[in-house]
Short mmCIF file of C-alpha atoms in Angstrom, two decimals:
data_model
loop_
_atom_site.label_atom_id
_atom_site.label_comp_id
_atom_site.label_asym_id
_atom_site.label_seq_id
_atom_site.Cartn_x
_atom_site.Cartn_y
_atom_site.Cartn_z
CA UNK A 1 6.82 149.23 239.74
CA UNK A 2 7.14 151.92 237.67
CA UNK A 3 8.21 155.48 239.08
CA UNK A 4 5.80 158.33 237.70
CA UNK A 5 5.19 162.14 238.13
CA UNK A 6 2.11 163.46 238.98
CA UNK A 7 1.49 164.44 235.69
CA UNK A 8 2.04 160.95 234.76
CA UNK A 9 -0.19 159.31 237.34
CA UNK A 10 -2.82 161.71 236.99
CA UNK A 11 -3.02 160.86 233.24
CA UNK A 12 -2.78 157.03 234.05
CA UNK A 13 -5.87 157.49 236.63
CA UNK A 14 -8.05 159.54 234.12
CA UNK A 15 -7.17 156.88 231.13
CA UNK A 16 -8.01 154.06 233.44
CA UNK A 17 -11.41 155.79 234.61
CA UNK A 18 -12.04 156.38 230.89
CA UNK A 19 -11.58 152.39 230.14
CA UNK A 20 -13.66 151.26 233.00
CA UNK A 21 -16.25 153.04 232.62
CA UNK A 22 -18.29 154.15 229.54
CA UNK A 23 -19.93 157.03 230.88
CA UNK A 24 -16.91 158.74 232.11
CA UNK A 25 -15.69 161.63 229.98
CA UNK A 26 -13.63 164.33 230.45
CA UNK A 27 -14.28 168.26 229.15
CA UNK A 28 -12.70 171.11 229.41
CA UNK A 29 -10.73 173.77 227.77
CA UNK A 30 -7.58 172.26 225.25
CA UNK A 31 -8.45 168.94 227.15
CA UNK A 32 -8.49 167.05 223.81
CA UNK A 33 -5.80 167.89 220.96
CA UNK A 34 -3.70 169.95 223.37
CA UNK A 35 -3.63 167.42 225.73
CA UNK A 36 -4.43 169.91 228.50
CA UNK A 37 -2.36 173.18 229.80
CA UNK A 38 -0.08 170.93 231.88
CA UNK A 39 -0.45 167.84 229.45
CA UNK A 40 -2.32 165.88 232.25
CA UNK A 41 -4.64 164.40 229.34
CA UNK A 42 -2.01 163.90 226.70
CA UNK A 43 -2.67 161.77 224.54
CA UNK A 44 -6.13 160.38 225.80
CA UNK A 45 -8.37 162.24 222.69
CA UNK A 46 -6.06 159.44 220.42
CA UNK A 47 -7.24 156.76 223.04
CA UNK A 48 -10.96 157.77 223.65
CA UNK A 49 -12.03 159.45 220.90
CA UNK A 50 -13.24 163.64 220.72
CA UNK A 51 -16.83 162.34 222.30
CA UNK A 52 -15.44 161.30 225.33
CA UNK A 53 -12.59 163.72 225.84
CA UNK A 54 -14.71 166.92 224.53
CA UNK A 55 -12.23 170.31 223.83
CA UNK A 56 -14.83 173.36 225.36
CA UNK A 57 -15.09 177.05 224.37
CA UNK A 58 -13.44 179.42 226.57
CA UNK A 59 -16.25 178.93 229.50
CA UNK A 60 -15.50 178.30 232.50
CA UNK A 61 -19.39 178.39 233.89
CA UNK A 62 -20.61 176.18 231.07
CA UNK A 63 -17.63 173.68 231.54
CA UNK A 64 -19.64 173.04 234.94
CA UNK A 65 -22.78 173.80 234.68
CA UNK A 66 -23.06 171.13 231.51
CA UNK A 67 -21.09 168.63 233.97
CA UNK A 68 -23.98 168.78 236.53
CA UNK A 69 -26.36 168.60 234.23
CA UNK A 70 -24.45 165.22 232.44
CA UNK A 71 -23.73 164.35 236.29
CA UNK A 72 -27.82 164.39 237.00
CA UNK A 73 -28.45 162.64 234.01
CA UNK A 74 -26.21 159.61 234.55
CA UNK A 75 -22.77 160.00 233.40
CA UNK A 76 -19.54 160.85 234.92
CA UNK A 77 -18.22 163.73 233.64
CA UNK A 78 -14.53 164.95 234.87
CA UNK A 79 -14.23 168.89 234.11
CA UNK A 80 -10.90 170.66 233.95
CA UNK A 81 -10.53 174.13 234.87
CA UNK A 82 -6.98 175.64 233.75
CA UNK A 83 -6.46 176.91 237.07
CA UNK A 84 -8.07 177.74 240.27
CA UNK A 85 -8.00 181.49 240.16
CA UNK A 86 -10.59 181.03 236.96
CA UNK A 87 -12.86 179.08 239.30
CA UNK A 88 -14.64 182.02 239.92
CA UNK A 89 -16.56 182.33 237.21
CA UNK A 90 -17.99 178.77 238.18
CA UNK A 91 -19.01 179.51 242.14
CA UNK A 92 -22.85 179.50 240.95
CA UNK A 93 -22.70 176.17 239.18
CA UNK A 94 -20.82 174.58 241.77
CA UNK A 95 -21.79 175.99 245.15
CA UNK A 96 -25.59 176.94 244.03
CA UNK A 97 -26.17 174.08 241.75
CA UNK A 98 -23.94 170.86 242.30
CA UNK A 99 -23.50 170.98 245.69
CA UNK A 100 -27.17 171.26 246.95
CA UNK A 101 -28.42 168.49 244.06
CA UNK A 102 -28.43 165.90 246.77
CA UNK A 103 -29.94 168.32 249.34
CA UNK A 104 -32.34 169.94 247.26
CA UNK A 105 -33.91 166.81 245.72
CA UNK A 106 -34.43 165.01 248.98
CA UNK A 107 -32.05 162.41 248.00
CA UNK A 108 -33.67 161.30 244.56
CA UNK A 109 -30.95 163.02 242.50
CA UNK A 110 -26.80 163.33 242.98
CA UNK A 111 -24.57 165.30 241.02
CA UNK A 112 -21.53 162.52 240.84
CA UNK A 113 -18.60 164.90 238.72
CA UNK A 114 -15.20 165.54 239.57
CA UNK A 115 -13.75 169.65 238.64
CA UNK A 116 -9.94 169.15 238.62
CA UNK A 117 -8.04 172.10 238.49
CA UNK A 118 -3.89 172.97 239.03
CA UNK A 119 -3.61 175.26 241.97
CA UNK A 120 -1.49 177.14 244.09
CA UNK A 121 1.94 179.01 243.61
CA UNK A 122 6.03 178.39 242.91
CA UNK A 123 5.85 178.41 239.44
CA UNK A 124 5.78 181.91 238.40
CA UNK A 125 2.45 182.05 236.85
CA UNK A 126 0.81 185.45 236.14
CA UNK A 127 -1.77 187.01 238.36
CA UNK A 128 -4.64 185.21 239.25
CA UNK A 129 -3.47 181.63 238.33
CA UNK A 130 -1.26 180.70 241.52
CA UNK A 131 -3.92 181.75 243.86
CA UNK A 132 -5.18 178.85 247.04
CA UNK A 133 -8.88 179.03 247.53
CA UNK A 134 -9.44 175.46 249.48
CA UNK A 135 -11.23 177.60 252.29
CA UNK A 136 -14.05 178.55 250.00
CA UNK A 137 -15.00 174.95 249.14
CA UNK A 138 -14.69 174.00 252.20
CA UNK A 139 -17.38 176.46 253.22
CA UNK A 140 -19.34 175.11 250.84
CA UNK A 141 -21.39 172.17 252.36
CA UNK A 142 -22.48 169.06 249.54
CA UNK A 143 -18.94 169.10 247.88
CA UNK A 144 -16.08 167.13 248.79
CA UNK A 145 -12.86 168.86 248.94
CA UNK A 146 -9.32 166.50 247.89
CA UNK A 147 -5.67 167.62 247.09
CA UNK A 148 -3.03 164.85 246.74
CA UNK A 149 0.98 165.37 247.73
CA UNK A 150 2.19 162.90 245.62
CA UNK A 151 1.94 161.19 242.66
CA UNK A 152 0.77 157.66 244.67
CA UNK A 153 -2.23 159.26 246.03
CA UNK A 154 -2.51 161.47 243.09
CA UNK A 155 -3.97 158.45 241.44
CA UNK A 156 -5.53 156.80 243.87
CA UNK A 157 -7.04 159.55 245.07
CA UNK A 158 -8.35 160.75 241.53
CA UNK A 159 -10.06 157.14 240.61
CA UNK A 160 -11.41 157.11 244.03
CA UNK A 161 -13.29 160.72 243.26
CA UNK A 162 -14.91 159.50 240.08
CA UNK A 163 -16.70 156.86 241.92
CA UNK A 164 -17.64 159.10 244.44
CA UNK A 165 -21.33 159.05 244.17
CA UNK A 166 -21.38 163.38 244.80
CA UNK A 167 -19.64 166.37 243.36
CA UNK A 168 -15.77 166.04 244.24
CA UNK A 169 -13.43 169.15 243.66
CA UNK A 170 -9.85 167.32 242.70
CA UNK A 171 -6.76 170.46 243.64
CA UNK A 172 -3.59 169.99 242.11
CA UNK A 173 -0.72 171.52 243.53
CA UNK A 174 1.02 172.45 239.84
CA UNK A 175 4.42 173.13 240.92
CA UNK A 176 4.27 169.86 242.36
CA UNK A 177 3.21 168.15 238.89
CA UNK A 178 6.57 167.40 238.29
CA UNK A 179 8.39 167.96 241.33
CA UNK A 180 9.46 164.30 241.85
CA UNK A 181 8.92 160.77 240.87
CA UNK A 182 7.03 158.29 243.01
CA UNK A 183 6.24 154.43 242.57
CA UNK A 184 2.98 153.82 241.18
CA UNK A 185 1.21 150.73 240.81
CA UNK A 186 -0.32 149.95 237.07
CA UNK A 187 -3.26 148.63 238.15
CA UNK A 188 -6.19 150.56 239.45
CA UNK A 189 -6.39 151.83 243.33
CA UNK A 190 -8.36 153.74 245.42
CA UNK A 191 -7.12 155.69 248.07
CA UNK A 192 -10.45 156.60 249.96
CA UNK A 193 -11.84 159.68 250.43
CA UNK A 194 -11.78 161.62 254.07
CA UNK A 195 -8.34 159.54 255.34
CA UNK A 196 -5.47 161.74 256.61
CA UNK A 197 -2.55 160.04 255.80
CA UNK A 198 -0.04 160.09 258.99
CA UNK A 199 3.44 160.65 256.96
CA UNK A 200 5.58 160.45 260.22
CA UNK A 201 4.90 159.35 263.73
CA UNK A 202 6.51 161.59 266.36
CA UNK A 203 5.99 162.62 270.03
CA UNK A 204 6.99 166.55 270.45
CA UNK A 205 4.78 168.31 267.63
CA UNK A 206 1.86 167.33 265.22
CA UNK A 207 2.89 169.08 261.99
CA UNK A 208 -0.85 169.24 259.54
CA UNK A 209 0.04 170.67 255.64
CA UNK A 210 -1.64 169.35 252.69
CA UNK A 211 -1.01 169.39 248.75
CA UNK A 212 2.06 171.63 248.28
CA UNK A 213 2.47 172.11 251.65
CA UNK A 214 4.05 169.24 252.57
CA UNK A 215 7.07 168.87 251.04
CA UNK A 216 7.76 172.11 252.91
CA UNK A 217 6.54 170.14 256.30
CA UNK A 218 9.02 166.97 255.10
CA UNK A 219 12.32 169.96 254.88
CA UNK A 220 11.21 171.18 258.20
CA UNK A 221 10.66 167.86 260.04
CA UNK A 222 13.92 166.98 258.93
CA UNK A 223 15.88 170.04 260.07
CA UNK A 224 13.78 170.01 263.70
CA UNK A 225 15.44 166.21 263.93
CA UNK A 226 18.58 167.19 262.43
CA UNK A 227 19.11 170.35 264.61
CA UNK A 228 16.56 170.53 267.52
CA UNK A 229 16.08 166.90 268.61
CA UNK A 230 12.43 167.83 268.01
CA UNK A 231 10.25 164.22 266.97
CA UNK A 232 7.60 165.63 264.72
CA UNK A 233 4.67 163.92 263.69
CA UNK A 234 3.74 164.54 260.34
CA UNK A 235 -0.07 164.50 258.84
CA UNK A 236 -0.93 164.91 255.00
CA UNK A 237 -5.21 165.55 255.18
CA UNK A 238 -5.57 164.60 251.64
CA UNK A 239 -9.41 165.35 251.90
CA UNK A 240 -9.79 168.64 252.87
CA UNK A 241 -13.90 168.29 253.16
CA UNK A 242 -14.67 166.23 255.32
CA UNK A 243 -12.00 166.96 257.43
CA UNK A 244 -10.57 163.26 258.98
CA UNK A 245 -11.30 164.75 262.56
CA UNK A 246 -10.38 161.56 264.30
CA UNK A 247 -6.86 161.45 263.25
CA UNK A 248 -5.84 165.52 263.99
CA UNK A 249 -7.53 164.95 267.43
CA UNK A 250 -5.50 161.63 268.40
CA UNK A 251 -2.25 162.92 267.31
CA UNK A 252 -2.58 166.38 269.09
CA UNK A 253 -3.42 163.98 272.07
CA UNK A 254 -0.34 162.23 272.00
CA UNK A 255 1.99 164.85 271.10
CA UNK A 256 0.18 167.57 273.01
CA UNK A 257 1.20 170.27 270.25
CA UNK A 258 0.20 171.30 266.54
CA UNK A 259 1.38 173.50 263.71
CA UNK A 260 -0.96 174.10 260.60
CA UNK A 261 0.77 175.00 257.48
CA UNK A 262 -1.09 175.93 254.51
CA UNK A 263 -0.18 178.96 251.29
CA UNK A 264 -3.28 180.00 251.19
CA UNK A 265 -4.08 183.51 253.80
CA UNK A 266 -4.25 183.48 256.90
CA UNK A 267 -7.48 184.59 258.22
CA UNK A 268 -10.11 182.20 257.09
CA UNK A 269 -8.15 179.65 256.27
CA UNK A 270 -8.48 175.96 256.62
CA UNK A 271 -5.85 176.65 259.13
CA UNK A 272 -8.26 178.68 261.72
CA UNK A 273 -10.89 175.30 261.30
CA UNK A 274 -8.20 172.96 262.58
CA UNK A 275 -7.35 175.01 265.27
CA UNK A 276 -10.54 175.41 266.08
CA UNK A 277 -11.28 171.89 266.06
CA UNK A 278 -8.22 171.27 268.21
CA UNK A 279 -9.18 173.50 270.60
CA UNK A 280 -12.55 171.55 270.71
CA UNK A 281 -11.66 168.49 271.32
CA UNK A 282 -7.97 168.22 272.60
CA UNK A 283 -7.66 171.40 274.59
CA UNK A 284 -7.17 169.79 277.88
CA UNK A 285 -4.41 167.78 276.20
CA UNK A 286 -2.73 171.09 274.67
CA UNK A 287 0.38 172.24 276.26
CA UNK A 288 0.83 175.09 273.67
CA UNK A 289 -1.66 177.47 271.36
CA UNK A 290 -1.42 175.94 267.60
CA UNK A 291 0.22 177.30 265.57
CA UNK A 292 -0.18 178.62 262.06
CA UNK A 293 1.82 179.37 259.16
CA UNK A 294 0.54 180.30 256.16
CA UNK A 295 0.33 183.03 253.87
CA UNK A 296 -0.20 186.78 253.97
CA UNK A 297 -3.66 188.15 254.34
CA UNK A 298 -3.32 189.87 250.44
CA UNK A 299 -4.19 188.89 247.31
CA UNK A 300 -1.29 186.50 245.27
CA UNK A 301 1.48 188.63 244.69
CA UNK A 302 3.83 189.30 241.60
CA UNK A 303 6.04 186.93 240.45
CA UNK A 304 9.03 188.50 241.84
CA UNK A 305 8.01 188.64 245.63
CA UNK A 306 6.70 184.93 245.02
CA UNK A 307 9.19 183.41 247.04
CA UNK A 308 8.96 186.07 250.21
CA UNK A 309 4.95 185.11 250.24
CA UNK A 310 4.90 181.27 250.30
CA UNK A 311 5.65 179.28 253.82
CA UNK A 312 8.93 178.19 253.64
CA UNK A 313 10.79 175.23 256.14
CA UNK A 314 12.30 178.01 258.03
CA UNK A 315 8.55 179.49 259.19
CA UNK A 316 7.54 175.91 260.45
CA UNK A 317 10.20 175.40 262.27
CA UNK A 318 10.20 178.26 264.05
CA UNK A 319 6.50 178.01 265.03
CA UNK A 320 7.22 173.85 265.77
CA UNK A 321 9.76 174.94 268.06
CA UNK A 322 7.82 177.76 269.71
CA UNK A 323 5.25 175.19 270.20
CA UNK A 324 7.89 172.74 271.78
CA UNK A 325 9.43 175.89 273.58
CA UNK A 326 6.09 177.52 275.12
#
């Protein structure tokens, strides 16, 4: 089995959704001869041809709002948007337009199109471009909301959203894009949508990150059963809308203890729901308040303070072991 990127199994997902099915297409901006700002569709315009991996103006808004309107009309359009902070300029299209289709139509119409976009921080990207908006998606009800960890689920994940039958927003964590290599079957998967993926079983301390969290919660699992004797459990959400409820809840139960990590701020953050949902439905299990760590309540900083902003190991394990402590 052959050991890929995420750059690498992101490109072998979108190639294989391109061969399987004739009314997927990709658009975006320097999707085609450019093979994309990362490279994630290198290569594919020499595969697929310029009508099914179409190079856009400079547009943002009309990247998406032609992908509903292809979406509504039958095909399977996968937009890219260079990076998250440019989202923005799509919120109408998206949170107006594709995600009420389904709502607004009573059913008779769906909006089935994937927007992937590289996200969050680490790799020194100007302002605007490193920024972690999950929270507003999530917010917004009629869209699904997915971010992979690795390059396995990476793929999976990705073909899985193009047969999703509604509008999927795909986040990937760019400084994780080439971060490591992981084995990755050849052949199609699916990793479904809305499964938390429990990374490590443990009994002191349910540890919940997601995208380019987690290798952060991996270094800080590690050092709590290096140095602490501290059994974390570890949970990757993978789909951040719909939340996989079930799992968080039976883990807190067993462990009696959680710690949300997350780079995007604090207050709203998909950090506060889990809590929240904790608190809801495990609270007479809890033995400690959950904790969060996550980061500062201010907009992306400059490149040189980059480092001082995101969560580190350090953070989680202090707030794992004040959890463990309390």
């Amino acid at each position: 089995m052959a050991k890929l990127t995420m750059a690498q199994a992101l490109n072998q997902a979108l190639a294989q959704a391109l061969e399987g099915d004739e009314r997927v297409l990709i658009l975006g901006e320097d999707v085609g001869r450019d093979g994309g700002v990362f490279r994630i569709t290198d290569g594919l315009i020499d595969r697929f041809g310029p009508e099914r991996v179409v190079d856009t103006p400079l547009a943002e808004s009309g990247i998406v709002g032609t992908s509903v309107g292809l979406a509504m009309g039958g095909m399977r359009p996968i937009a890219e948007i260079q990076f998250f902070g440019f989202i923005y300029e799509t919120m109408d299209q998206i949170a107006s337009q594709a995600a009420r289709v389904r709502f607004r139509s009573m059913g008779r119409f769906s909006a089935p199109l994937v927007i992937r976009t590289p996200y969050g921080g680490g790799v020194k990207a100007p302002e605007i471009h490193s920024d972690s908006l999950e929270a507003l998606f999530v917010h917004t009800p009629g869209i699904k909301v997915v971010t992979p960890s690795n390059p396995y689920d990476a793929k999976g994940l990705l073909l899985a959203a193009v047969d999703d039958p509604d509008p999927v927003l795909f986040l990937e964590p760019m400084r994780l894009y080439r971060a490591f290599r992981d084995e990755v079957p050849e052949e199609p998967y699916r990793v479904p949508l809305g499964v938390a993926n429990v990374v490590r079983e443990g009994r002191d301390v349910t540890l919940i990150g997601w995208g380019a969290s987690m290798p952060v919660v991996l270094q800080a699992a590690d050092e709590l059963i290096a140095r602490h004797d501290v059994m974390p459990e570890v949970i990757d959400l993978r789909t951040l809308s719909p939340l996989d409820e079930a799992t968080i809840v039976q883990s807190v139960q067993h462990t009696q203890r959680a710690v949300v990590v997350h780079e995007a701020v604090r207050t709203g953050g998909l950090g506060a729901e889990v809590a929240a949902l904790v608190q809801e439905r495990a609270f007479l299990y809890l033995e400690a308040p959950v904790g969060r760590v996550s980061g500062y309540d201010t907009p992306y900083p400059m490149t040189m303070f980059e480092d001082l902003w995101l969560p580190d190991a350090t953070q989680v394990v202090s707030a794992a072991l004040a959890a463990v402590r309390y």
